[in-house]
Coordinates of C-alpha atoms in Angstrom, one line a residue:
M1 CA -11.8 16.1 -135.2
N2 CA -9.3 13.7 -133.8
R3 CA -9.8 11.5 -130.8
A4 CA -7.8 13.8 -128.4
Q5 CA -9.9 16.8 -129.2
Y6 CA -13.0 14.7 -128.6
N7 CA -12.0 13.5 -125.2
E8 CA -11.0 17.1 -124.1
G9 CA -14.4 18.4 -125.1
Y10 CA -16.2 15.6 -123.4
N11 CA -14.3 16.2 -120.1
D12 CA -15.1 19.9 -120.2
K13 CA -18.7 19.1 -120.6
N14 CA -18.7 16.6 -117.7
L15 CA -16.9 19.1 -115.5
N16 CA -19.6 21.8 -116.1
N17 CA -22.3 19.3 -115.4
N18 CA -20.6 18.3 -112.2
Q19 CA -20.5 21.9 -111.0
D20 CA -24.2 22.3 -111.8
S21 CA -25.0 19.1 -109.9
N22 CA -23.0 20.2 -106.8
H23 CA -24.9 23.5 -106.8
T24 CA -28.2 21.6 -106.9
Y25 CA -27.1 19.3 -104.0
S26 CA -26.0 22.3 -102.0
D27 CA -29.4 24.0 -102.5
N28 CA -31.1 20.9 -101.2
F29 CA -29.1 21.0 -98.0
S30 CA -29.2 24.7 -97.5
E31 CA -30.5 26.3 -94.3
S32 CA -33.8 27.1 -96.1
D33 CA -34.6 23.4 -96.0
P34 CA -34.9 22.5 -92.3
Y35 CA -35.4 18.8 -92.9
H36 CA -32.4 18.5 -95.2
S37 CA -34.3 16.4 -97.8
K38 CA -32.4 14.0 -99.9
P39 CA -31.9 14.5 -103.7
S40 CA -34.9 13.5 -105.8
N41 CA -34.9 10.6 -108.2
N42 CA -34.6 12.9 -111.2
Q43 CA -31.5 14.5 -109.7
I44 CA -30.0 11.1 -109.1
N45 CA -30.9 9.9 -112.7
N46 CA -29.6 13.1 -114.3
H47 CA -26.4 13.0 -112.4
P48 CA -23.6 12.6 -114.9
S49 CA -21.3 9.6 -114.9
Y50 CA -17.6 9.7 -114.3
N51 CA -14.9 7.9 -116.0
M52 CA -12.2 6.0 -114.1
Q53 CA -9.7 8.9 -114.4
Q54 CA -12.1 11.3 -112.7
L55 CA -12.9 8.9 -109.9
N56 CA -9.2 8.4 -109.3
N57 CA -8.6 12.1 -109.2
S58 CA -11.6 12.7 -106.8
N59 CA -10.4 9.9 -104.5
S60 CA -6.9 11.3 -104.3
Q61 CA -8.0 14.8 -103.4
P62 CA -10.0 15.6 -100.2
Q63 CA -13.5 16.7 -100.9
P64 CA -14.5 20.0 -99.5
Q65 CA -17.3 20.0 -96.9
N66 CA -20.5 21.8 -97.6
P67 CA -20.3 25.1 -95.7
N68 CA -24.1 25.4 -95.5
Y69 CA -24.5 22.0 -93.7
N70 CA -25.0 22.4 -90.0
Y71 CA -23.1 19.5 -88.5
Q72 CA -23.7 20.4 -84.8
N73 CA -27.5 20.5 -85.1
N74 CA -27.8 17.3 -87.2
H75 CA -26.0 14.7 -85.1
L76 CA -29.2 12.8 -84.7
Y77 CA -29.4 12.3 -88.5
R78 CA -25.9 10.9 -88.9
R79 CA -25.5 7.4 -90.4
T80 CA -24.1 4.6 -88.3
D81 CA -20.7 4.9 -89.9
Q82 CA -20.5 8.6 -89.0
Y83 CA -20.5 8.1 -85.1
M84 CA -17.4 9.6 -83.5
P85 CA -15.4 7.4 -81.1
L86 CA -15.5 8.0 -77.3
D87 CA -13.6 11.1 -76.2
E88 CA -10.7 11.0 -73.8
E89 CA -12.8 12.0 -70.8
T90 CA -15.2 9.1 -71.3
K91 CA -12.3 6.7 -71.8
A92 CA -10.7 7.9 -68.5
K93 CA -14.0 7.2 -66.7
K94 CA -14.1 3.8 -68.2
R95 CA -10.4 3.0 -67.5
R96 CA -9.8 0.3 -65.0
Y97 CA -7.3 0.7 -62.1
C98 CA -5.9 -1.7 -59.5
C99 CA -7.7 -5.1 -59.1
C100 CA -10.2 -4.4 -61.9
F101 CA -11.7 -1.5 -60.0
S102 CA -12.8 1.7 -61.7
K103 CA -11.4 5.0 -60.2
R104 CA -14.5 5.6 -58.1
G105 CA -14.8 2.0 -57.0
L106 CA -11.1 2.0 -56.0
I107 CA -11.6 5.2 -53.9
I108 CA -14.7 3.7 -52.2
F109 CA -12.9 0.5 -51.5
L110 CA -9.9 2.2 -49.9
V111 CA -12.2 4.4 -47.7
I112 CA -14.1 1.3 -46.5
F113 CA -10.8 -0.6 -45.9
F114 CA -9.4 2.3 -43.9
F115 CA -12.4 2.4 -41.6
F116 CA -12.2 -1.4 -41.2
L117 CA -8.6 -1.2 -40.2
A118 CA -9.4 1.6 -37.8
A119 CA -12.2 -0.3 -36.2
L120 CA -10.0 -3.4 -36.0
G121 CA -7.3 -1.4 -34.3
V122 CA -9.7 0.1 -31.7
A123 CA -11.2 -3.4 -31.0
G124 CA -7.8 -4.9 -30.6
Y125 CA -6.7 -2.2 -28.2
F126 CA -9.6 -2.8 -25.9
L127 CA -9.9 -6.6 -26.3
W128 CA -6.3 -7.6 -26.4
P129 CA -5.7 -9.8 -23.4
R130 CA -3.4 -8.3 -20.7
I131 CA -2.0 -10.7 -18.1
P132 CA -3.3 -9.8 -14.6
N133 CA -0.8 -8.8 -11.9
A134 CA -0.8 -11.1 -8.8
Q135 CA 1.1 -11.0 -5.5
Y136 CA 1.0 -12.9 -2.2
K137 CA -1.3 -11.4 0.4
D138 CA -1.7 -13.8 3.4
I139 CA -1.8 -17.4 4.5
S140 CA -4.1 -19.0 7.1
L141 CA -5.4 -22.3 8.3
S142 CA -8.3 -23.8 6.3
N143 CA -11.3 -25.7 7.7
S144 CA -10.9 -28.5 5.2
T145 CA -8.6 -29.7 2.5
A146 CA -8.9 -28.8 -1.1
G147 CA -9.1 -32.4 -2.3
S148 CA -10.9 -34.7 0.1
G149 CA -12.7 -32.0 2.1
N150 CA -11.7 -33.6 5.4
S151 CA -11.5 -31.4 8.5
V152 CA -8.3 -30.4 10.2
Q153 CA -9.2 -32.6 13.2
D154 CA -9.6 -35.6 11.0
L155 CA -6.4 -35.0 9.1
L156 CA -4.2 -34.4 12.2
Q157 CA -5.2 -37.5 14.1
A158 CA -2.2 -39.2 15.5
A159 CA -3.4 -42.6 14.4
K160 CA -4.0 -41.6 10.8
I161 CA -0.6 -39.8 10.6
E162 CA 1.2 -42.9 11.9
A163 CA -0.6 -45.2 9.6
S164 CA -0.1 -43.1 6.4
G165 CA 3.3 -41.7 7.2
T166 CA 2.1 -38.3 6.1
I167 CA 1.2 -35.1 8.0
T168 CA -1.1 -32.7 6.1
I169 CA -2.0 -29.2 7.2
P170 CA -4.7 -27.5 5.1
L171 CA -4.0 -23.9 4.3
V172 CA -5.6 -21.0 2.4
I173 CA -3.3 -18.8 0.4
D174 CA -4.7 -15.3 -0.3
I175 CA -3.4 -13.8 -3.6
E176 CA -4.2 -10.2 -4.6
V177 CA -5.0 -9.8 -8.3
D178 CA -5.3 -6.7 -10.4
N179 CA -7.2 -6.8 -13.7
P180 CA -5.7 -4.3 -16.2
N181 CA -8.2 -5.3 -19.0
Y182 CA -11.1 -3.3 -20.3
I183 CA -13.4 -6.2 -20.0
P184 CA -14.2 -8.5 -17.0
W185 CA -12.0 -11.6 -16.7
T186 CA -12.9 -15.0 -15.3
L187 CA -10.3 -17.4 -14.0
N188 CA -11.3 -21.0 -14.6
N189 CA -8.8 -22.5 -12.3
V190 CA -5.4 -21.8 -10.7
T191 CA -3.1 -24.7 -9.8
L192 CA -0.3 -24.1 -7.4
S193 CA 2.7 -26.2 -6.4
G194 CA 5.0 -25.2 -3.4
S195 CA 8.3 -26.1 -1.8
I196 CA 10.3 -25.0 1.1
K197 CA 14.1 -24.4 1.4
T198 CA 15.7 -26.7 3.9
A199 CA 18.8 -26.0 6.0
D200 CA 21.0 -27.9 3.6
G201 CA 19.9 -25.7 0.7
S202 CA 17.7 -28.2 -1.1
D203 CA 14.1 -27.8 -2.1
Y204 CA 11.4 -30.0 -0.5
Q205 CA 8.1 -30.3 -2.2
V206 CA 5.3 -29.7 0.3
G207 CA 2.2 -30.2 -1.8
T208 CA -0.2 -28.7 -4.3
G209 CA -3.3 -26.5 -4.3
K210 CA -6.0 -25.2 -6.6
L211 CA -8.9 -22.8 -6.9
I212 CA -12.1 -24.3 -5.6
S213 CA -14.5 -22.3 -7.9
S214 CA -14.1 -19.9 -10.8
F215 CA -13.0 -16.4 -9.9
T216 CA -14.3 -13.3 -11.8
M217 CA -12.7 -9.9 -11.8
P218 CA -14.4 -6.7 -12.8
R219 CA -12.9 -4.6 -15.6
K220 CA -10.0 -2.3 -14.7
S221 CA -10.1 -3.4 -11.1
T222 CA -7.5 -3.8 -8.3
G223 CA -7.3 -5.6 -5.0
N224 CA -9.3 -8.7 -6.0
I225 CA -8.6 -11.4 -3.4
M226 CA -8.3 -14.9 -4.8
K227 CA -8.2 -17.8 -2.4
I228 CA -6.3 -21.0 -3.2
Y229 CA -6.6 -24.0 -1.0
F230 CA -3.2 -25.6 -0.4
D231 CA -2.5 -28.9 1.3
F232 CA 0.9 -28.5 3.1
S233 CA 2.2 -32.1 3.4
L234 CA 5.3 -33.8 4.9
E235 CA 5.9 -37.3 3.7
S236 CA 8.2 -39.5 5.7
S237 CA 9.2 -41.5 2.6
S238 CA 10.9 -38.5 1.0
S239 CA 14.7 -38.5 0.9
N240 CA 15.2 -35.1 2.7
F241 CA 12.2 -35.6 5.0
L242 CA 14.2 -35.1 8.2
S243 CA 15.5 -31.7 7.2
A244 CA 12.1 -30.5 6.2
A245 CA 10.4 -31.9 9.4
T246 CA 13.0 -30.2 11.6
L247 CA 12.4 -26.8 9.8
V248 CA 8.6 -27.1 10.2
K249 CA 8.9 -28.2 13.9
N250 CA 11.1 -25.2 14.8
S251 CA 8.7 -22.8 13.1
C252 CA 5.4 -24.2 14.6
V253 CA 6.1 -23.0 18.1
P254 CA 5.0 -19.7 19.5
G255 CA 7.4 -17.0 18.3
G256 CA 9.1 -19.4 15.9
P257 CA 10.9 -18.3 12.7
A258 CA 9.0 -17.9 9.4
I259 CA 9.1 -20.5 6.8
R260 CA 10.5 -19.6 3.4
F261 CA 7.8 -20.8 0.9
N262 CA 8.3 -20.9 -2.9
Y263 CA 5.3 -21.4 -5.2
V264 CA 4.5 -21.5 -8.9
A265 CA 0.9 -20.8 -9.9
T266 CA -0.6 -21.7 -13.3
I267 CA -3.6 -19.6 -14.3
Y268 CA -6.4 -20.9 -16.6
I269 CA -8.3 -17.9 -18.2
N270 CA -11.4 -18.2 -20.2
A271 CA -10.6 -15.3 -22.5
I272 CA -7.4 -16.8 -23.8
S273 CA -7.9 -20.5 -23.1
W274 CA -8.6 -21.1 -26.9
L275 CA -5.0 -19.8 -27.5
K276 CA -3.6 -22.4 -25.2
I277 CA -2.0 -19.6 -23.2
R278 CA -1.6 -20.4 -19.4
P279 CA 0.2 -17.6 -17.6
K280 CA 2.5 -18.7 -14.7
I281 CA 3.2 -16.7 -11.6
S282 CA 6.1 -17.6 -9.3
D283 CA 7.2 -16.0 -6.1
S284 CA 8.9 -16.6 -2.8
V285 CA 7.3 -15.5 0.5
N286 CA 7.8 -15.9 4.2
F287 CA 4.9 -17.1 6.3
N288 CA 4.5 -18.0 9.9
C289 CA 3.1 -21.4 11.0
P290 CA -0.6 -20.9 12.2
V291 CA 0.3 -22.1 15.7
S292 CA -2.5 -20.3 17.6
E293 CA -5.2 -21.6 15.2
L294 CA -3.9 -25.1 15.4
Q295 CA -3.8 -25.0 19.2
S296 CA -7.4 -23.7 19.3
L297 CA -8.4 -26.9 17.5
G298 CA -6.5 -29.0 19.9
V299 CA -3.7 -29.9 17.5
D300 CA -0.1 -30.0 18.5
V301 CA 2.0 -30.1 15.3
V302 CA 5.3 -30.5 17.1
S303 CA 4.2 -33.7 18.9
L304 CA 2.8 -35.1 15.6
I305 CA 6.0 -34.5 13.8
D306 CA 8.0 -36.2 16.5
K307 CA 5.8 -39.3 16.3
L308 CA 6.3 -39.4 12.6
V309 CA 10.0 -39.0 12.8
K310 CA 10.4 -41.7 15.5
G311 CA 8.0 -44.0 13.6

């Protein structure tokens, strides 16, 4: 027997033993064995060896799976190297979206953000400051000045006027204010400066005024009367004093013409004071000199102006 015949006979013998061994391994993992016991030591020791050519042939060809092995019911008995990777559905759940959010986290964040913007818009609509509407209502004689608090009689004494060179008539200007806001508004202060138009067309500054105390308006209210105390003054040292004095003297007689009064009011509001916003209101109104009220106090404005002009 030559060497080639010997190798061929040996390979046939190993192949038959391999088939017997596979049959034995299949019996051990059949459905009759619910625990799928492993091969015994005798089976392992009696398992024939393979030469390198058989190993190479077996590695190059896919090994058939045992049809009697129930893979679905034995997932708990798999080895660590037999675990399957995550399926596509699980990967989709784990996938990250915008700003490192998961899909559910992103949806929850967007819903919360939407309600936050809606609440912010509603709050802004009701709390956004709306500038009140103001218009001139009336003007009258005041009992005292806004600054010093002196009475009319004290202010309009002839001796004092001649000494100071200034005639001051304390007035109260009533301004009607409407509050369009949905919350009450409080005016801290209102400052007012006024002038009159003289015959030559120039403007003559006649004094300043202010709000004595804070003024609060209810929400969505109209017809709120705000009183500003204004000191109407004529100074003999001014350049166009004579034109202004002539205008006032002609108006402060019974049935005299109205005085054209221009004013600019600056409003200080608590709600928007932190924004450094100070609304300004300007207007031109006609008012009559309070002759009857001055005469009831024993004050003759015409004679006082004449003394100041002559002096």
